[in-house]
PDB file of C-alpha atoms in Angstrom:
ATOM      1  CA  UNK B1484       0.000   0.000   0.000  1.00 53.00           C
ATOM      2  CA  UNK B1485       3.309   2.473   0.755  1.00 58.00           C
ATOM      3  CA  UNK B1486       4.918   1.524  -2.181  1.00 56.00           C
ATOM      4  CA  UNK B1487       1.563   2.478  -3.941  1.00 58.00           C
ATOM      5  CA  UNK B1488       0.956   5.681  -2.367  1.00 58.00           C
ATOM      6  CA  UNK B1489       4.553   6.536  -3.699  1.00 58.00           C
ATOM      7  CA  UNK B1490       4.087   5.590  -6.996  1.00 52.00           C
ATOM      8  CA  UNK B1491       1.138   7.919  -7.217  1.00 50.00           C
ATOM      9  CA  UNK B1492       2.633  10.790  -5.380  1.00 56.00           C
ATOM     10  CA  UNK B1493       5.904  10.562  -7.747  1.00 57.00           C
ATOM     11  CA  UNK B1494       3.353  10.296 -10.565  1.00 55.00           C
ATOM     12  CA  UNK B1495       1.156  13.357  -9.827  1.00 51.00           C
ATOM     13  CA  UNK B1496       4.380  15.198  -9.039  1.00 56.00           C
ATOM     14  CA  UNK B1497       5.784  14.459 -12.334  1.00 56.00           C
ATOM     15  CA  UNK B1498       2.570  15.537 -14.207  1.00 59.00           C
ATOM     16  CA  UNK B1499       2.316  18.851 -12.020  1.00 56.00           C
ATOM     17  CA  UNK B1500       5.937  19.400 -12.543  1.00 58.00           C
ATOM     18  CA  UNK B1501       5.585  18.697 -16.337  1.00 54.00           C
ATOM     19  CA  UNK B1502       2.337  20.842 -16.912  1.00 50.00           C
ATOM     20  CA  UNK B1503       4.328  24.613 -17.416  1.00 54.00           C
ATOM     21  CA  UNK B1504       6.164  22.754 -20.049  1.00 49.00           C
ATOM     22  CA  UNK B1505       3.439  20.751 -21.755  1.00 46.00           C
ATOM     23  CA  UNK B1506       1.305  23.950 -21.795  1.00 48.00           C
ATOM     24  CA  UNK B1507       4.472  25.856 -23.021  1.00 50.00           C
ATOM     25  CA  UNK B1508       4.926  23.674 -26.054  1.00 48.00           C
ATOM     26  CA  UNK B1509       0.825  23.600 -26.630  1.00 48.00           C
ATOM     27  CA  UNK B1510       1.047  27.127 -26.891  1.00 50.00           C
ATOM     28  CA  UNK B1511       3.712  28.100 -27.940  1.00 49.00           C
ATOM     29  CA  UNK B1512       3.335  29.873 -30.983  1.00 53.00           C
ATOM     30  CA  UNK B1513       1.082  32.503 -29.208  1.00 53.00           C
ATOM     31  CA  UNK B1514       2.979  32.883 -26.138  1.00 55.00           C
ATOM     32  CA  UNK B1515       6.592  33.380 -28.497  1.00 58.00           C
ATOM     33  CA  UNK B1516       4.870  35.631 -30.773  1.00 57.00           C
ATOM     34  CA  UNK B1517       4.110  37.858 -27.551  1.00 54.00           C
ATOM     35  CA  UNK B1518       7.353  37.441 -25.876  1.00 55.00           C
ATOM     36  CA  UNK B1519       8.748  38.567 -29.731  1.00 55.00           C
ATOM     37  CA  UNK B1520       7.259  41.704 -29.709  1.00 49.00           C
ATOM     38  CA  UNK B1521       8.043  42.537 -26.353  1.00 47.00           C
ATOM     39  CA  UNK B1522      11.836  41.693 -26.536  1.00 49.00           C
ATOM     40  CA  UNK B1523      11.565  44.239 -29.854  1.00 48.00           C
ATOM     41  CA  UNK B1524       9.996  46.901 -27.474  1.00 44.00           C
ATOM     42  CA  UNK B1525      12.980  45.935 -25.319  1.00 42.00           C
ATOM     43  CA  UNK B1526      10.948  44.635 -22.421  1.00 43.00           C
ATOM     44  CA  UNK B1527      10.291  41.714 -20.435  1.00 49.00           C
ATOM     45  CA  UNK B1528       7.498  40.051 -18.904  1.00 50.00           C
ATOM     46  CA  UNK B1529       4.679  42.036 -17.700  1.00 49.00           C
ATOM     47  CA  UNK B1530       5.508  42.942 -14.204  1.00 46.00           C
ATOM     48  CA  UNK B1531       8.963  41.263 -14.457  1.00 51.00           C
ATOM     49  CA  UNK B1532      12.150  43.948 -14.239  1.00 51.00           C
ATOM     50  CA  UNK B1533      11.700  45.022 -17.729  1.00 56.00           C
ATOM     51  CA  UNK B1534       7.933  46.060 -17.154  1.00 60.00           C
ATOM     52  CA  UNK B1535       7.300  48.558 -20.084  1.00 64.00           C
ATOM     53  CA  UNK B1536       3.796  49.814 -18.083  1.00 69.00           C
ATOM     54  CA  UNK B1537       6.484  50.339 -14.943  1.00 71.00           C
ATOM     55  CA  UNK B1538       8.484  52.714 -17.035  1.00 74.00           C
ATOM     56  CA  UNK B1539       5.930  54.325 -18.699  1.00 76.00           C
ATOM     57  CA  UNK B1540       4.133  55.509 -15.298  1.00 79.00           C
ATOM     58  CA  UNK B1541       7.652  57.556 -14.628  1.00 85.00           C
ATOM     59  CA  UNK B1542       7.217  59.822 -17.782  1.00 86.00           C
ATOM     60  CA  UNK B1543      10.476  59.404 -19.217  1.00 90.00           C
ATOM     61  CA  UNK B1544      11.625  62.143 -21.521  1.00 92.00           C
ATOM     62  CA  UNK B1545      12.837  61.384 -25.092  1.00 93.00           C
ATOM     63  CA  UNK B1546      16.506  61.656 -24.000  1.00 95.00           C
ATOM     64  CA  UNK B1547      16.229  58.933 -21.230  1.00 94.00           C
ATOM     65  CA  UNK B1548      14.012  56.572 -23.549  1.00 91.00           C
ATOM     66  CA  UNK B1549      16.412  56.636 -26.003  1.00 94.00           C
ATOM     67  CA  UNK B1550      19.423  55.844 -23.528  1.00 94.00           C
ATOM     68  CA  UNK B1551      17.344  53.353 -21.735  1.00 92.00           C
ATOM     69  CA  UNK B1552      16.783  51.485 -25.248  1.00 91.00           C
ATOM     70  CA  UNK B1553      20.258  52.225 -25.692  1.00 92.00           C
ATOM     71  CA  UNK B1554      21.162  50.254 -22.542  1.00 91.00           C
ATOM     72  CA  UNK B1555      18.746  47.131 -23.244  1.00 89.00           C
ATOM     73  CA  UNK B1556      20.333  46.971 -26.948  1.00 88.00           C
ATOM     74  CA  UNK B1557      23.791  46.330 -25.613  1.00 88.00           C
ATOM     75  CA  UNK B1558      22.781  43.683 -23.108  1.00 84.00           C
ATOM     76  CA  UNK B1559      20.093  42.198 -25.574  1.00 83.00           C
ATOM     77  CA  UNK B1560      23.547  39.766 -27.184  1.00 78.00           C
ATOM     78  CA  UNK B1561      23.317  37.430 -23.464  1.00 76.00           C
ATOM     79  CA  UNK B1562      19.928  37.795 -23.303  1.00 80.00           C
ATOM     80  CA  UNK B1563      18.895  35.925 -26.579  1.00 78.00           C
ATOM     81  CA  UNK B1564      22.081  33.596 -25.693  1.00 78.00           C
ATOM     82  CA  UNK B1565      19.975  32.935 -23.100  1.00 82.00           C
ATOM     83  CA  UNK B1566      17.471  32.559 -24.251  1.00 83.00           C
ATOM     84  CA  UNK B1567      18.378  30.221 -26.846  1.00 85.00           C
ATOM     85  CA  UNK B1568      19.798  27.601 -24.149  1.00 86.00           C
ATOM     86  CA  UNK B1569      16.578  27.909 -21.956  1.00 87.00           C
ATOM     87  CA  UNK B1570      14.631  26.954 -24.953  1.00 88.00           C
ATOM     88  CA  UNK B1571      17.361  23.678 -25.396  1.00 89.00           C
ATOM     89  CA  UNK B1572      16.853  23.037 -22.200  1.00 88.00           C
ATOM     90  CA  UNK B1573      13.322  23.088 -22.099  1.00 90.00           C
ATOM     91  CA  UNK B1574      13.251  20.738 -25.271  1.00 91.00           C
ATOM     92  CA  UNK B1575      15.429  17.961 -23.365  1.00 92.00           C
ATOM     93  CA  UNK B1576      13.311  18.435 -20.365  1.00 91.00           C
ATOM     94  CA  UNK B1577      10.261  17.270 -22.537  1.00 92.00           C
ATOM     95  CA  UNK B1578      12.221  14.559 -24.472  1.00 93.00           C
ATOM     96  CA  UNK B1579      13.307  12.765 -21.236  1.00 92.00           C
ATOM     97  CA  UNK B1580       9.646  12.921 -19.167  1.00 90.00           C
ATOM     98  CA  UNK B1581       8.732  11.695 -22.827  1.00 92.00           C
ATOM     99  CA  UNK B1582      11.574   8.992 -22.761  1.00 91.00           C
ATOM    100  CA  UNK B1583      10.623   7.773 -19.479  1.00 93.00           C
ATOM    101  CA  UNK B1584      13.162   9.247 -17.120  1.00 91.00           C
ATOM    102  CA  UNK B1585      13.607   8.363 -13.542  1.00 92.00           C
ATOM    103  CA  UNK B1586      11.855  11.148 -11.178  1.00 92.00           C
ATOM    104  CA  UNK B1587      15.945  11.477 -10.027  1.00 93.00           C
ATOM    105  CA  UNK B1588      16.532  12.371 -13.391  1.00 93.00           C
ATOM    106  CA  UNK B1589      13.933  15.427 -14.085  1.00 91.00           C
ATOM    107  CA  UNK B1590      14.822  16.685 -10.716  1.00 92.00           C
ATOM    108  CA  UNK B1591      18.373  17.257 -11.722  1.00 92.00           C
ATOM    109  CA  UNK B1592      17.378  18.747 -14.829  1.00 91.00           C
ATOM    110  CA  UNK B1593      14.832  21.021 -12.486  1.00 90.00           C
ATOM    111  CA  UNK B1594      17.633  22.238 -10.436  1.00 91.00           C
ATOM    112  CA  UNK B1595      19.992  23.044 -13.784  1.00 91.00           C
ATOM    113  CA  UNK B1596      16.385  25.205 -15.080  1.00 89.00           C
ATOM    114  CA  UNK B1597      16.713  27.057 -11.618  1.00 90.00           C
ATOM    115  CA  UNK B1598      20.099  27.643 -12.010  1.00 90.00           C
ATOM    116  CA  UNK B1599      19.669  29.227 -15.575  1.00 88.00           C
ATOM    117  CA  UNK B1600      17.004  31.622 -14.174  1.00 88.00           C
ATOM    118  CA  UNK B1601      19.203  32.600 -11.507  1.00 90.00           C
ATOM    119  CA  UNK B1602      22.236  33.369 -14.113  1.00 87.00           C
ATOM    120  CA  UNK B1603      19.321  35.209 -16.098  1.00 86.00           C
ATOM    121  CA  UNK B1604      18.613  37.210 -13.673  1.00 88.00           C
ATOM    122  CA  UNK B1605      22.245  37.688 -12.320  1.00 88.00           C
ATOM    123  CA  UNK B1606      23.217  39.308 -15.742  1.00 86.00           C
ATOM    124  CA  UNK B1607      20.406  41.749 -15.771  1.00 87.00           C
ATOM    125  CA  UNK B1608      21.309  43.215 -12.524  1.00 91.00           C
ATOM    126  CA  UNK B1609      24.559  45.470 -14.610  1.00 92.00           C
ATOM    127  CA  UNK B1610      22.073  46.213 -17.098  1.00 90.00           C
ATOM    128  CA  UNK B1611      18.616  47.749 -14.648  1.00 90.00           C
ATOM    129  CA  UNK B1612      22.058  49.479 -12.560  1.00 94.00           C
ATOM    130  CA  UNK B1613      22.624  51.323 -15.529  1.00 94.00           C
ATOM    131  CA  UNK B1614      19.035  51.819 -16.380  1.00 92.00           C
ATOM    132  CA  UNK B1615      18.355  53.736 -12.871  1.00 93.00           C
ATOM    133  CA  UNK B1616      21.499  55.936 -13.374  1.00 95.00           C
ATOM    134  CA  UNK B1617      19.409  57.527 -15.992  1.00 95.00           C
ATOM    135  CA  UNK B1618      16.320  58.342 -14.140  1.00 94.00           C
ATOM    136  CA  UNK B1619      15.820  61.335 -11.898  1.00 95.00           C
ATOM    137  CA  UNK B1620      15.598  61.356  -8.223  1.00 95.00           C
ATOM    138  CA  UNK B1621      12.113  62.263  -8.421  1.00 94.00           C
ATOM    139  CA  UNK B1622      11.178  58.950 -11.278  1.00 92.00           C
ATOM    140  CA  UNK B1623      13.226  56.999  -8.521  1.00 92.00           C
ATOM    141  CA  UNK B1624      10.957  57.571  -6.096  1.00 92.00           C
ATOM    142  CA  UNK B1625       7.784  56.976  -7.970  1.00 90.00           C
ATOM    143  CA  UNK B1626       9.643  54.068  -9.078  1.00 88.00           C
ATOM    144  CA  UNK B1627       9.759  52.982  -5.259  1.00 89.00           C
ATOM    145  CA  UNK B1628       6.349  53.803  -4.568  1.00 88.00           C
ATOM    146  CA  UNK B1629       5.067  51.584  -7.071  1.00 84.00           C
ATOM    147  CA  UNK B1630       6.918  48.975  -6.152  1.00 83.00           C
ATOM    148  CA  UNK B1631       6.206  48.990  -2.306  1.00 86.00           C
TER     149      UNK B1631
END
């Protein structure tokens, strides 16, 4: 009865772990098409670092917009690296649940996804450092209050 109980658990945990991914790949077209225009705008993810509604509330002049974009188009190189090996990853994540890999197996691969957001995020840090150099004290602020 134990050993059954763990079977199921490890199954529903696979499935629920899967699910982002399988709903990823469903709809992907859609979601990449969106995520295309955005990275063009030189943002992010809707109420991610690289909110374009979070910058647009501080009433940037044309000066700063133009250095801002200036900014995102010299980190955008590591991004799309990125990018690229998320996507890999993501795509051997899905051909080993598909192949049948041990629950040992998709955790590891977990961890390395975690680990790829984290260097993601690590190498944006230089680039939204430079970004805030080039808003006033005042857009700061705002900046804060919106985010508190």
């Amino acid at each position: 009865m134990n050993l059954k109980k763990s079977l199921l658990a490890s199954t529903l945990a696979a499935i629920l772990m899967s699910t982002p991914f399988l709903a990823s790949a469903a709809g992907s077209d859609c979601h990449q098409n969106r995520h295309m225009s955005m990275q063009k705008a030189g943002f992010a993810h809707p109420g991610g670092l690289m909110d374009r509604d979070m910058f647009k509330a501080l009433d940037l002049s044309r000066s700063q917009h133009k250095e801002i974009r200036s900014i995102i188009e010299k980190h955008r190189k590591g991004f799309a690296d990125q990018r690229e090996e998320m996507s890999d990853h993501k795509a051997e994540f899905m051909l080993a649940l598909l192949d049948g890999a041990d629950e040992t197996t998709l955790n590891s691969m977990m961890s390395e996804k975690v680990q790829l957001i984290q260097n993601r995020m690590q190498q944006g840090i230089p680039m939204m450092q430079e970004i805030m150099t080039v808003l006033t004290d005042e857009q700061k602020d705002k900046l804060r209050q919106r985010l508190q």
